[in-house]
Structure formats: C-alpha cells, structure tokens
Amino acid sequence: MSSAQQLLLTALRCDIDNLTHLATTADIVGDISRFIHMLQRERGASTIYLASQGQRFKTRRDTYRQHSQQAETLMRQRLEALSQEARPQAAARLLRRIAAVWYALDELDELRLAIDTFAISPDAATQAFNQLTSGLLAIVFEAADSSIDPDITRHLVAIFHLMQGKELAGQERACGAFGFTHGHFDEAHRALLNQLVTDQQRCFDTFVEFATPEAQQSWQKELSPRTLAGICHLRDIACQRHSASQTPPKDTSDSLGETWYELTTLRIDSMKTVEDALITQLSVFCHRKIAQAEDGLEKAKAGPCRPTPAPCAHLLTLAGAQPLGDLTANALTSPLGRSLIELTQAQASRLQGLSDELENTRKALRERKLIERAKGLIMAHQEMSEEEAYRFLRKTSMDQSKSMADMAQAILDLSAMLKRKEDGHAR
C-alpha cells in the first residue's frame, strides 16, 4: 500500500470518527431536549405552587419533578459516556460547558427543597430554573459551533434556535402564571412579558431560516391558531394597567392563571413535537453520513483499479484542482483563519456594541415621544383617560401587527393630514 493511499485511509477514518461523535452529540441534544422540557413543566408548576402558597398544583408539581429526575438520570448517563471516551472528540469548550452544568445539577435538590418549604420567592425560583436551562442550551450551542460538517451544523443551528425560543416561551408561561395567580401584574412583570414575546419571535425567525422545508411545514401545522389567539388575548389582559381598585377578584385571577398555564402548555408541547422530529431527522442524517463514509473507506481499501496513469498526470491534476485564489478563500474558513477573523470581529463588535447601545437609547426616546404624542391626540379626540388611551393604542397596534411606535406615527401622520384638509376648507 502506497503512502498516499495510507494517508487517504487515515483521513477517511478521521471523518468516520468525527461523524460518529456528531451522532453521539445528536443523541445528547435529544436527552437535553427531553430534560429541558420536563424542567420547564416543573418550573411553571412550581411558580403557581409558590404564588398560591401551596394551594394549587401540588400534585402536578410532584409529578413533574419525578419526570424531571428521570430525564436527568438518562441525560447524565449519556454525558458521563462522553467524558469517558478513550479519545474524546468533543471540543474543550463543550466539555467545560458540560462540567459547569454538572455542578448546577448537583444543586437542583436544594432548589426543590427551598420550594417545598416556601423558603424562596416565585421569581427567585423561576430565575434559578432559568439559569440551569440556559446552561443546558449552551451545551447545544457549543455542539453546533464545534460541528465540522456544514449540513449537520445547519440542522443543529435550527434545533438550537427552536429550543431557545421554546425556553423563552416557557419563561413567559412562568411569568404569566405568577401574575395571573397573584392577581396582579406590576410594571416589571409586564415589561418582562413583552420582552419575552419579542425575543421568542427573533429565535423562531432564525429557526425558520435554517430549518428544512419539512420542518417549516411541521412548524406551521403544529401551532394551533385557536391556541395562539387565546394566548394573545390573555397577553393583552396581562399588559393592561390596573389600579388598586381595578385588581381582578382572587377567584377570577386563579381561573385565569390555570387557563393561561393550559394554553401556553399546549403551545409549548406543540413546539416539542417539532423539536423531537428535528432531532430524529438529525440522528438519521448523521448515521446516513457515517454509512457513506464507511462505504468510501471500503472502496479506498480495495485500491484503484485503473491503468497506470500517464507521466506527470497527478501533478497536472493537482495543479488544476485548486487555483491559488481558491486556496486563499479556503484559508479564510480554516480554524486558524477563523480565529484571526473572530479576533478582529470581536474588537469591532465591542466598538459597534457601544454605538448600537447609544443608538438604541436614542431610538427608545424617539419612540417614547411618538407614543406620548399619539396618546395625547387619542385622549383629546376620543375623550379617554391616559390609561384608556394607552390600552387603545396598544390593542390597535397588536390588531394591525405593528409596533406601538409605528402605530403612533401612523396616528400622528393621519392627524397632520386631516389638519391640513381642515385648514384648506377654512380658506
């Protein structure tokens, strides 16, 4: 066997090793997905349990906790197997992420005990669950970032953003469950609810961009318009500003809390169905690539069965295979090239971040002024109070799928046009 053929066989074996690791990573992502889903259920039930002082969701929380513990056991077994590989293929950053999450998992029982004894507030408990879930999602992110196969990377990026959006939907469920069960949404929780809705959409937009056509169709099919309409209605109720005298009766808020929980759970479970399908597709895809690579290895072992090539044939083929321009382009995508580019981008990003932060502040001030001016017009022309004008503006913007700033600008433009028309008639 020639040295060239030996090198080719070694390269093919490396490809198989890397693809096998990616298949293992896909299995890990599946385990993390199941564990996160159980944690999200436990978090939502724990929020209602704490907000109601143990009057609601006790049995359901106990059931969800058992499901979380079972999913955690399976996930730990898979992660332990990865750390015990004779030749660990995982990147160092991925292993560090897993180690950090492992420490957090060891403290999960303490969090549950604090919830059992009401030694922690609903917000603090939710935040603790959020931190753990964030660490788990970071493992999925590192898996996508360390993948060397572009097709598998695309699958992983789609899965990551769907999981991230689903987690934000879970946080929204917990936030809304607290407010409705508590009987009141303060300004902080209203702002959090709005931010979670915005951030979810950004994640889902990215998911759709990277998802396969089949996954996109599944996404459209699984999400029930009726469920979404019910959630949007309750979001609108949550974001209305109540004075102390307008706080809903306790029995009504309890009912809304459970209705909110059930509707948002239906939505999140639909997302999980899509997520499971994506992870299954990823696993099938990885094993198909492994089979193709193994087939290529067997053919390479058999050796080329062809006549002796003409003199210098390989030199001529090699010279024409990759022009210097292509070599330069490929250097930019090599690990070294990416490191240098990332360093330059990081420096530019810090400067851009400062600029963006300043521009965002200016934009927020401009939008606030627009909204205040539009509210003033609504109050004057519709004889509404400031609170009523705010709710009217918000509902109108949601009905027309516009931001409040865009809706305010449209109202101001319409008012200016009508004023010019009145002035023309007066002349």
Short mmCIF file of C-alpha atoms in Angstrom, two decimals:
data_model
loop_
_atom_site.label_atom_id
_atom_site.label_comp_id
_atom_site.label_asym_id
_atom_site.label_seq_id
_atom_site.Cartn_x
_atom_site.Cartn_y
_atom_site.Cartn_z
CA MET A 1 0.00 0.00 0.00
CA SER A 2 1.41 3.37 -1.01
CA SER A 3 1.91 6.24 1.44
CA ALA A 4 -0.68 8.29 -0.45
CA GLN A 5 -3.29 5.57 -0.08
CA GLN A 6 -2.40 5.14 3.61
CA LEU A 7 -2.90 8.87 4.18
CA LEU A 8 -6.24 8.73 2.37
CA LEU A 9 -7.42 5.83 4.56
CA THR A 10 -6.36 7.71 7.70
CA ALA A 11 -8.30 10.78 6.57
CA LEU A 12 -11.41 8.69 5.92
CA ARG A 13 -11.14 7.08 9.37
CA CYS A 14 -10.90 10.57 10.91
CA ASP A 15 -14.06 11.54 9.03
CA ILE A 16 -15.85 8.49 10.43
CA ASP A 17 -14.64 9.29 13.98
CA ASN A 18 -15.86 12.88 13.68
CA LEU A 19 -19.24 11.85 12.25
CA THR A 20 -19.64 9.21 14.98
CA HIS A 21 -19.01 11.90 17.57
CA LEU A 22 -21.58 14.15 15.90
CA ALA A 23 -24.10 11.28 16.04
CA THR A 24 -23.38 10.94 19.77
CA THR A 25 -23.81 14.70 20.10
CA ALA A 26 -27.20 14.45 18.38
CA ASP A 27 -28.23 11.85 20.97
CA ILE A 28 -27.04 14.19 23.74
CA VAL A 29 -29.08 17.04 22.25
CA GLY A 30 -32.12 14.74 22.33
CA ASP A 31 -31.54 13.95 26.02
CA ILE A 32 -31.07 17.63 26.84
CA SER A 33 -34.24 18.47 24.92
CA ARG A 34 -36.28 15.99 26.99
CA PHE A 35 -34.77 17.15 30.28
CA ILE A 36 -35.35 20.83 29.49
CA HIS A 37 -38.98 20.10 28.58
CA MET A 38 -39.53 18.38 31.93
CA LEU A 39 -37.76 21.22 33.77
CA GLN A 40 -39.95 23.76 32.00
CA ARG A 41 -43.07 21.96 33.22
CA GLU A 42 -41.67 21.74 36.74
CA ARG A 43 -40.77 25.44 36.69
CA GLY A 44 -44.27 26.52 35.62
CA ALA A 45 -45.98 24.31 38.20
CA SER A 46 -43.57 25.47 40.91
CA THR A 47 -44.38 29.11 40.13
CA ILE A 48 -48.12 28.56 40.60
CA TYR A 49 -47.44 26.41 43.70
CA LEU A 50 -45.40 29.20 45.32
CA ALA A 51 -47.68 32.06 44.20
CA SER A 52 -50.72 30.25 45.65
CA GLN A 53 -48.86 29.34 48.87
CA GLY A 54 -49.23 25.63 48.13
CA GLN A 55 -52.96 25.77 47.40
CA ARG A 56 -52.58 24.92 43.71
CA PHE A 57 -50.56 22.49 41.57
CA LYS A 58 -49.06 20.49 44.46
CA THR A 59 -49.81 17.09 42.90
CA ARG A 60 -48.92 18.24 39.40
CA ARG A 61 -45.62 19.69 40.61
CA ASP A 62 -44.72 16.41 42.34
CA THR A 63 -45.44 14.51 39.11
CA TYR A 64 -43.37 16.90 37.00
CA ARG A 65 -40.50 16.70 39.48
CA GLN A 66 -40.41 12.90 39.11
CA HIS A 67 -40.39 13.25 35.31
CA SER A 68 -37.52 15.76 35.54
CA GLN A 69 -35.48 13.43 37.74
CA GLN A 70 -35.98 10.51 35.33
CA ALA A 71 -34.92 12.62 32.33
CA GLU A 72 -31.93 13.95 34.30
CA THR A 73 -30.73 10.41 35.06
CA LEU A 74 -30.76 9.44 31.38
CA MET A 75 -29.00 12.66 30.36
CA ARG A 76 -26.27 12.24 32.99
CA GLN A 77 -25.54 8.72 31.73
CA ARG A 78 -25.02 9.99 28.19
CA LEU A 79 -22.81 12.88 29.34
CA GLU A 80 -20.71 10.55 31.50
CA ALA A 81 -20.15 8.27 28.50
CA LEU A 82 -18.90 11.27 26.51
CA SER A 83 -16.39 12.22 29.22
CA GLN A 84 -15.08 8.64 29.42
CA GLU A 85 -14.27 8.25 25.71
CA ALA A 86 -10.79 6.83 25.15
CA ARG A 87 -10.20 9.53 22.54
CA PRO A 88 -12.67 12.31 23.36
CA GLN A 89 -13.70 14.01 20.13
CA ALA A 90 -15.61 16.77 21.92
CA ALA A 91 -14.11 20.23 21.82
CA ALA A 92 -12.67 21.53 25.09
CA ARG A 93 -15.29 24.30 25.27
CA LEU A 94 -18.09 21.74 25.02
CA LEU A 95 -16.62 19.66 27.83
CA ARG A 96 -16.25 22.79 30.01
CA ARG A 97 -19.90 23.68 29.39
CA ILE A 98 -20.94 20.18 30.45
CA ALA A 99 -18.80 20.39 33.60
CA ALA A 100 -20.38 23.72 34.58
CA VAL A 101 -23.88 22.32 34.12
CA TRP A 102 -22.93 19.25 36.16
CA TYR A 103 -22.22 21.43 39.20
CA ALA A 104 -25.58 23.19 38.75
CA LEU A 105 -27.41 19.86 38.51
CA ASP A 106 -25.95 18.84 41.87
CA GLU A 107 -27.71 21.86 43.45
CA LEU A 108 -31.12 21.13 41.95
CA ASP A 109 -32.34 19.20 45.00
CA GLU A 110 -31.58 22.23 47.20
CA LEU A 111 -33.77 24.39 44.97
CA ARG A 112 -36.62 21.88 45.18
CA LEU A 113 -36.35 21.78 48.99
CA ALA A 114 -36.50 25.58 49.12
CA ILE A 115 -39.70 25.46 47.04
CA ASP A 116 -41.16 22.73 49.30
CA THR A 117 -40.62 24.90 52.39
CA PHE A 118 -41.53 28.25 50.73
CA ALA A 119 -38.02 29.49 51.50
CA ILE A 120 -37.74 31.07 48.07
CA SER A 121 -39.91 33.55 46.13
CA PRO A 122 -41.63 32.58 42.85
CA ASP A 123 -39.39 34.97 40.89
CA ALA A 124 -36.20 33.66 42.50
CA ALA A 125 -37.20 30.04 41.86
CA THR A 126 -38.01 30.83 38.22
CA GLN A 127 -34.65 32.57 37.84
CA ALA A 128 -32.81 29.54 39.25
CA PHE A 129 -34.54 27.22 36.76
CA ASN A 130 -33.78 29.74 34.00
CA GLN A 131 -30.06 29.69 34.81
CA LEU A 132 -29.90 25.90 34.67
CA THR A 133 -31.80 25.78 31.39
CA SER A 134 -29.53 28.46 29.97
CA GLY A 135 -26.51 26.29 30.79
CA LEU A 136 -28.10 23.29 29.10
CA LEU A 137 -28.84 25.33 25.98
CA ALA A 138 -25.21 26.49 25.97
CA ILE A 139 -24.20 22.85 25.53
CA VAL A 140 -26.40 22.63 22.43
CA PHE A 141 -24.88 25.87 21.15
CA GLU A 142 -21.33 24.55 21.62
CA ALA A 143 -22.32 21.33 19.84
CA ALA A 144 -23.49 23.38 16.84
CA ASP A 145 -20.43 25.63 16.97
CA SER A 146 -17.95 22.72 17.10
CA SER A 147 -19.53 20.74 14.24
CA ILE A 148 -17.24 20.48 11.21
CA ASP A 149 -19.94 19.30 8.81
CA PRO A 150 -21.88 22.23 7.29
CA ASP A 151 -25.09 20.22 6.74
CA ILE A 152 -25.13 18.93 10.31
CA THR A 153 -24.27 22.40 11.59
CA ARG A 154 -27.33 23.77 9.80
CA HIS A 155 -29.54 21.16 11.49
CA LEU A 156 -28.03 21.95 14.88
CA VAL A 157 -28.45 25.72 14.44
CA ALA A 158 -32.15 25.25 13.61
CA ILE A 159 -32.63 22.98 16.63
CA PHE A 160 -30.78 25.37 18.95
CA HIS A 161 -32.92 28.37 18.00
CA LEU A 162 -36.13 26.37 18.29
CA MET A 163 -35.07 25.17 21.75
CA GLN A 164 -34.11 28.69 22.75
CA GLY A 165 -37.43 30.11 21.55
CA LYS A 166 -39.29 27.33 23.36
CA GLU A 167 -37.37 28.12 26.56
CA LEU A 168 -38.40 31.78 26.30
CA ALA A 169 -41.99 30.58 25.80
CA GLY A 170 -41.57 28.55 29.00
CA GLN A 171 -40.31 31.62 30.84
CA GLU A 172 -43.33 33.53 29.53
CA ARG A 173 -45.58 30.76 30.87
CA ALA A 174 -43.98 31.05 34.32
CA CYS A 175 -44.16 34.87 34.31
CA GLY A 176 -47.83 34.88 33.26
CA ALA A 177 -48.72 32.10 35.72
CA PHE A 178 -47.25 34.17 38.56
CA GLY A 179 -49.10 37.35 37.57
CA PHE A 180 -52.49 35.74 37.00
CA THR A 181 -52.28 33.56 40.12
CA HIS A 182 -51.05 36.50 42.18
CA GLY A 183 -53.94 38.60 40.82
CA HIS A 184 -51.80 41.47 39.56
CA PHE A 185 -49.06 42.29 37.04
CA ASP A 186 -46.69 45.02 38.15
CA GLU A 187 -44.71 47.13 35.68
CA ALA A 188 -41.65 44.85 35.88
CA HIS A 189 -43.61 41.70 35.00
CA ARG A 190 -45.49 43.44 32.20
CA ALA A 191 -42.19 44.60 30.71
CA LEU A 192 -40.72 41.09 31.10
CA LEU A 193 -43.73 39.54 29.37
CA ASN A 194 -43.38 41.92 26.41
CA GLN A 195 -39.63 41.30 26.14
CA LEU A 196 -40.09 37.53 26.19
CA VAL A 197 -42.63 37.73 23.35
CA THR A 198 -40.23 39.83 21.25
CA ASP A 199 -37.22 37.59 21.93
CA GLN A 200 -39.20 34.44 21.11
CA GLN A 201 -40.11 35.75 17.68
CA ARG A 202 -36.47 36.55 16.93
CA CYS A 203 -35.48 32.95 17.77
CA PHE A 204 -38.30 31.44 15.73
CA ASP A 205 -37.44 33.62 12.72
CA THR A 206 -33.87 32.28 12.82
CA PHE A 207 -35.15 28.72 13.25
CA VAL A 208 -37.33 29.03 10.13
CA GLU A 209 -34.35 30.45 8.20
CA PHE A 210 -32.20 27.36 8.88
CA ALA A 211 -34.91 24.67 9.07
CA THR A 212 -35.59 22.23 6.24
CA PRO A 213 -38.79 22.68 4.21
CA GLU A 214 -40.26 19.65 6.02
CA ALA A 215 -39.52 21.22 9.41
CA GLN A 216 -41.06 24.52 8.30
CA GLN A 217 -44.25 22.73 7.23
CA SER A 218 -44.38 20.87 10.55
CA TRP A 219 -43.94 24.18 12.38
CA GLN A 220 -46.90 25.74 10.56
CA LYS A 221 -49.04 22.63 11.05
CA GLU A 222 -48.44 22.07 14.77
CA LEU A 223 -49.16 25.59 16.07
CA SER A 224 -52.91 25.94 16.59
CA PRO A 225 -54.33 29.37 15.57
CA ARG A 226 -57.03 29.00 18.23
CA THR A 227 -54.48 28.40 20.98
CA LEU A 228 -52.39 31.36 19.78
CA ALA A 229 -55.49 33.58 19.74
CA GLY A 230 -56.29 32.63 23.34
CA ILE A 231 -52.72 33.35 24.45
CA CYS A 232 -52.73 36.74 22.66
CA HIS A 233 -55.98 37.65 24.43
CA LEU A 234 -54.51 36.81 27.84
CA ARG A 235 -51.31 38.69 26.97
CA ASP A 236 -53.47 41.73 26.32
CA ILE A 237 -55.18 41.34 29.69
CA ALA A 238 -51.81 40.93 31.42
CA CYS A 239 -50.45 44.11 29.86
CA GLN A 240 -53.44 46.27 30.86
CA ARG A 241 -52.55 48.62 33.70
CA HIS A 242 -54.81 48.08 36.72
CA SER A 243 -55.10 50.46 39.63
CA ALA A 244 -55.51 49.02 43.10
CA SER A 245 -59.29 49.35 42.86
CA GLN A 246 -59.33 47.56 39.49
CA THR A 247 -57.39 44.45 40.54
CA PRO A 248 -59.33 41.33 39.44
CA PRO A 249 -61.02 39.27 42.18
CA LYS A 250 -58.89 36.44 43.51
CA ASP A 251 -61.09 33.64 42.19
CA THR A 252 -61.04 35.19 38.71
CA SER A 253 -57.26 35.56 38.71
CA ASP A 254 -56.84 31.93 39.85
CA SER A 255 -59.03 30.81 36.96
CA LEU A 256 -57.07 32.94 34.50
CA GLY A 257 -53.83 31.54 35.91
CA GLU A 258 -54.85 27.97 35.14
CA THR A 259 -56.29 28.93 31.74
CA TRP A 260 -53.03 30.71 30.89
CA TYR A 261 -50.99 27.72 32.02
CA GLU A 262 -53.04 25.24 29.97
CA LEU A 263 -52.98 27.36 26.77
CA THR A 264 -49.25 28.10 26.94
CA THR A 265 -48.57 24.43 27.73
CA LEU A 266 -50.45 23.38 24.58
CA ARG A 267 -48.28 25.77 22.58
CA ILE A 268 -45.03 24.58 24.17
CA ASP A 269 -45.97 20.91 23.71
CA SER A 270 -46.58 21.63 20.00
CA MET A 271 -43.09 23.11 19.78
CA LYS A 272 -41.71 19.98 21.47
CA THR A 273 -43.32 17.81 18.77
CA VAL A 274 -41.47 19.80 16.09
CA GLU A 275 -38.28 19.68 18.16
CA ASP A 276 -38.47 15.87 18.50
CA ALA A 277 -38.95 15.48 14.75
CA LEU A 278 -35.91 17.68 14.07
CA ILE A 279 -33.70 15.73 16.47
CA THR A 280 -34.81 12.43 14.91
CA GLN A 281 -34.00 13.80 11.44
CA LEU A 282 -30.57 14.91 12.69
CA SER A 283 -29.78 11.45 14.08
CA VAL A 284 -30.85 9.75 10.81
CA PHE A 285 -28.81 12.25 8.83
CA CYS A 286 -25.67 11.63 10.93
CA HIS A 287 -25.90 7.84 10.57
CA ARG A 288 -26.50 8.15 6.83
CA LYS A 289 -23.30 10.18 6.52
CA ILE A 290 -21.42 7.62 8.61
CA ALA A 291 -22.61 4.82 6.29
CA GLN A 292 -21.48 6.82 3.24
CA ALA A 293 -18.05 7.45 4.82
CA GLU A 294 -17.64 3.76 5.74
CA ASP A 295 -18.56 2.79 2.18
CA GLY A 296 -15.93 5.22 0.90
CA LEU A 297 -13.36 3.68 3.25
CA GLU A 298 -14.04 0.16 1.99
CA LYS A 299 -13.67 1.30 -1.62
CA ALA A 300 -10.40 3.08 -0.77
CA LYS A 301 -9.06 -0.10 0.89
CA ALA A 302 -9.73 -2.05 -2.29
CA GLY A 303 -7.42 0.35 -4.10
CA PRO A 304 -7.85 1.98 -7.50
CA CYS A 305 -8.33 -0.46 -10.34
CA ARG A 306 -7.18 1.55 -13.33
CA PRO A 307 -4.30 1.54 -15.82
CA THR A 308 -1.02 3.21 -14.91
CA PRO A 309 -1.51 6.96 -15.41
CA ALA A 310 0.46 8.92 -17.97
CA PRO A 311 3.68 10.61 -16.76
CA CYS A 312 3.02 13.67 -14.55
CA ALA A 313 -0.75 13.01 -14.65
CA HIS A 314 -1.13 13.52 -10.89
CA LEU A 315 0.93 16.70 -10.96
CA LEU A 316 -1.22 18.12 -13.72
CA THR A 317 -4.40 17.08 -11.92
CA LEU A 318 -3.22 18.56 -8.63
CA ALA A 319 -2.16 21.81 -10.24
CA GLY A 320 -5.56 22.31 -11.84
CA ALA A 321 -7.61 21.16 -8.89
CA GLN A 322 -7.32 24.21 -6.68
CA PRO A 323 -6.11 27.57 -8.03
CA LEU A 324 -4.31 29.91 -5.66
CA GLY A 325 -7.40 32.06 -5.42
CA ASP A 326 -9.33 29.09 -4.04
CA LEU A 327 -6.56 28.35 -1.56
CA THR A 328 -6.77 31.91 -0.28
CA ALA A 329 -10.54 31.66 0.05
CA ASN A 330 -10.29 28.34 1.89
CA ALA A 331 -7.71 29.78 4.26
CA LEU A 332 -10.38 32.19 5.49
CA THR A 333 -12.55 29.25 6.56
CA SER A 334 -9.76 27.26 8.20
CA PRO A 335 -9.58 27.11 12.03
CA LEU A 336 -6.58 29.48 12.05
CA GLY A 337 -8.25 31.87 9.63
CA ARG A 338 -11.48 31.79 11.64
CA SER A 339 -9.56 32.54 14.84
CA LEU A 340 -7.93 35.62 13.32
CA ILE A 341 -11.19 36.78 11.82
CA GLU A 342 -13.04 36.22 15.10
CA LEU A 343 -10.41 38.27 16.95
CA THR A 344 -10.85 41.17 14.52
CA GLN A 345 -14.62 40.83 14.66
CA ALA A 346 -14.58 40.78 18.46
CA GLN A 347 -12.66 44.06 18.56
CA ALA A 348 -15.00 45.64 16.02
CA SER A 349 -18.01 44.19 17.83
CA ARG A 350 -17.12 45.93 21.10
CA LEU A 351 -16.97 49.27 19.33
CA GLN A 352 -20.13 48.56 17.40
CA GLY A 353 -21.84 47.47 20.61
CA LEU A 354 -21.23 50.87 22.20
CA SER A 355 -22.55 52.59 19.10
CA ASP A 356 -25.60 50.32 18.96
CA GLU A 357 -26.34 50.87 22.63
CA LEU A 358 -26.29 54.64 22.13
CA GLU A 359 -28.48 54.39 19.03
CA ASN A 360 -30.93 52.08 20.82
CA THR A 361 -31.23 54.61 23.63
CA ARG A 362 -31.91 57.39 21.15
CA LYS A 363 -34.44 55.22 19.32
CA ALA A 364 -36.24 54.36 22.57
CA LEU A 365 -36.51 58.05 23.44
CA ARG A 366 -37.85 58.90 19.98
CA GLU A 367 -40.41 56.12 20.16
CA ARG A 368 -41.49 57.17 23.65
CA LYS A 369 -42.08 60.71 22.45
CA LEU A 370 -44.13 59.43 19.50
CA ILE A 371 -46.28 57.28 21.79
CA GLU A 372 -46.84 60.15 24.25
CA ARG A 373 -47.89 62.50 21.43
CA ALA A 374 -50.25 59.89 19.97
CA LYS A 375 -51.74 59.23 23.40
CA GLY A 376 -52.40 62.95 23.75
CA LEU A 377 -54.27 63.02 20.44
CA ILE A 378 -56.34 59.96 21.38
CA MET A 379 -57.21 61.48 24.77
CA ALA A 380 -58.27 64.75 23.11
CA HIS A 381 -60.32 63.28 20.27
CA GLN A 382 -61.77 60.19 21.98
CA GLU A 383 -62.26 61.69 25.46
CA MET A 384 -60.23 58.93 27.07
CA SER A 385 -58.09 58.88 30.18
CA GLU A 386 -54.35 58.32 29.83
CA GLU A 387 -54.69 54.64 30.79
CA GLU A 388 -57.55 54.11 28.32
CA ALA A 389 -55.60 55.83 25.55
CA TYR A 390 -52.58 53.61 26.26
CA ARG A 391 -54.70 50.43 26.11
CA PHE A 392 -56.40 51.64 22.92
CA LEU A 393 -53.06 52.33 21.25
CA ARG A 394 -51.62 49.01 22.34
CA LYS A 395 -54.64 46.97 21.19
CA THR A 396 -54.78 48.77 17.84
CA SER A 397 -51.08 48.13 17.22
CA MET A 398 -51.48 44.41 18.06
CA ASP A 399 -54.59 44.08 15.86
CA GLN A 400 -52.67 45.57 12.93
CA SER A 401 -49.43 43.67 13.71
CA LYS A 402 -47.48 46.90 14.18
CA SER A 403 -45.21 48.14 16.92
CA MET A 404 -46.67 50.81 19.20
CA ALA A 405 -44.18 53.32 17.80
CA ASP A 406 -45.25 52.61 14.20
CA MET A 407 -48.92 52.84 15.18
CA ALA A 408 -48.28 56.14 16.98
CA GLN A 409 -46.51 57.53 13.90
CA ALA A 410 -49.44 56.49 11.70
CA ILE A 411 -51.88 58.26 14.03
CA LEU A 412 -49.76 61.42 14.02
CA ASP A 413 -49.46 61.33 10.21
CA LEU A 414 -53.21 60.91 9.85
CA SER A 415 -53.85 63.77 12.27
CA ALA A 416 -51.50 66.07 10.34
CA MET A 417 -53.21 65.17 7.05
CA LEU A 418 -56.67 65.83 8.48
CA LYS A 419 -55.49 69.14 9.93
CA ARG A 420 -54.19 70.27 6.52
CA LYS A 421 -57.51 69.28 4.99
CA GLU A 422 -59.44 71.30 7.60
CA ASP A 423 -57.18 74.30 7.06
CA GLY A 424 -57.81 74.13 3.29
CA HIS A 425 -61.59 74.10 3.79
CA ALA A 426 -61.36 77.04 6.20
CA ARG A 427 -59.73 79.16 3.50
#
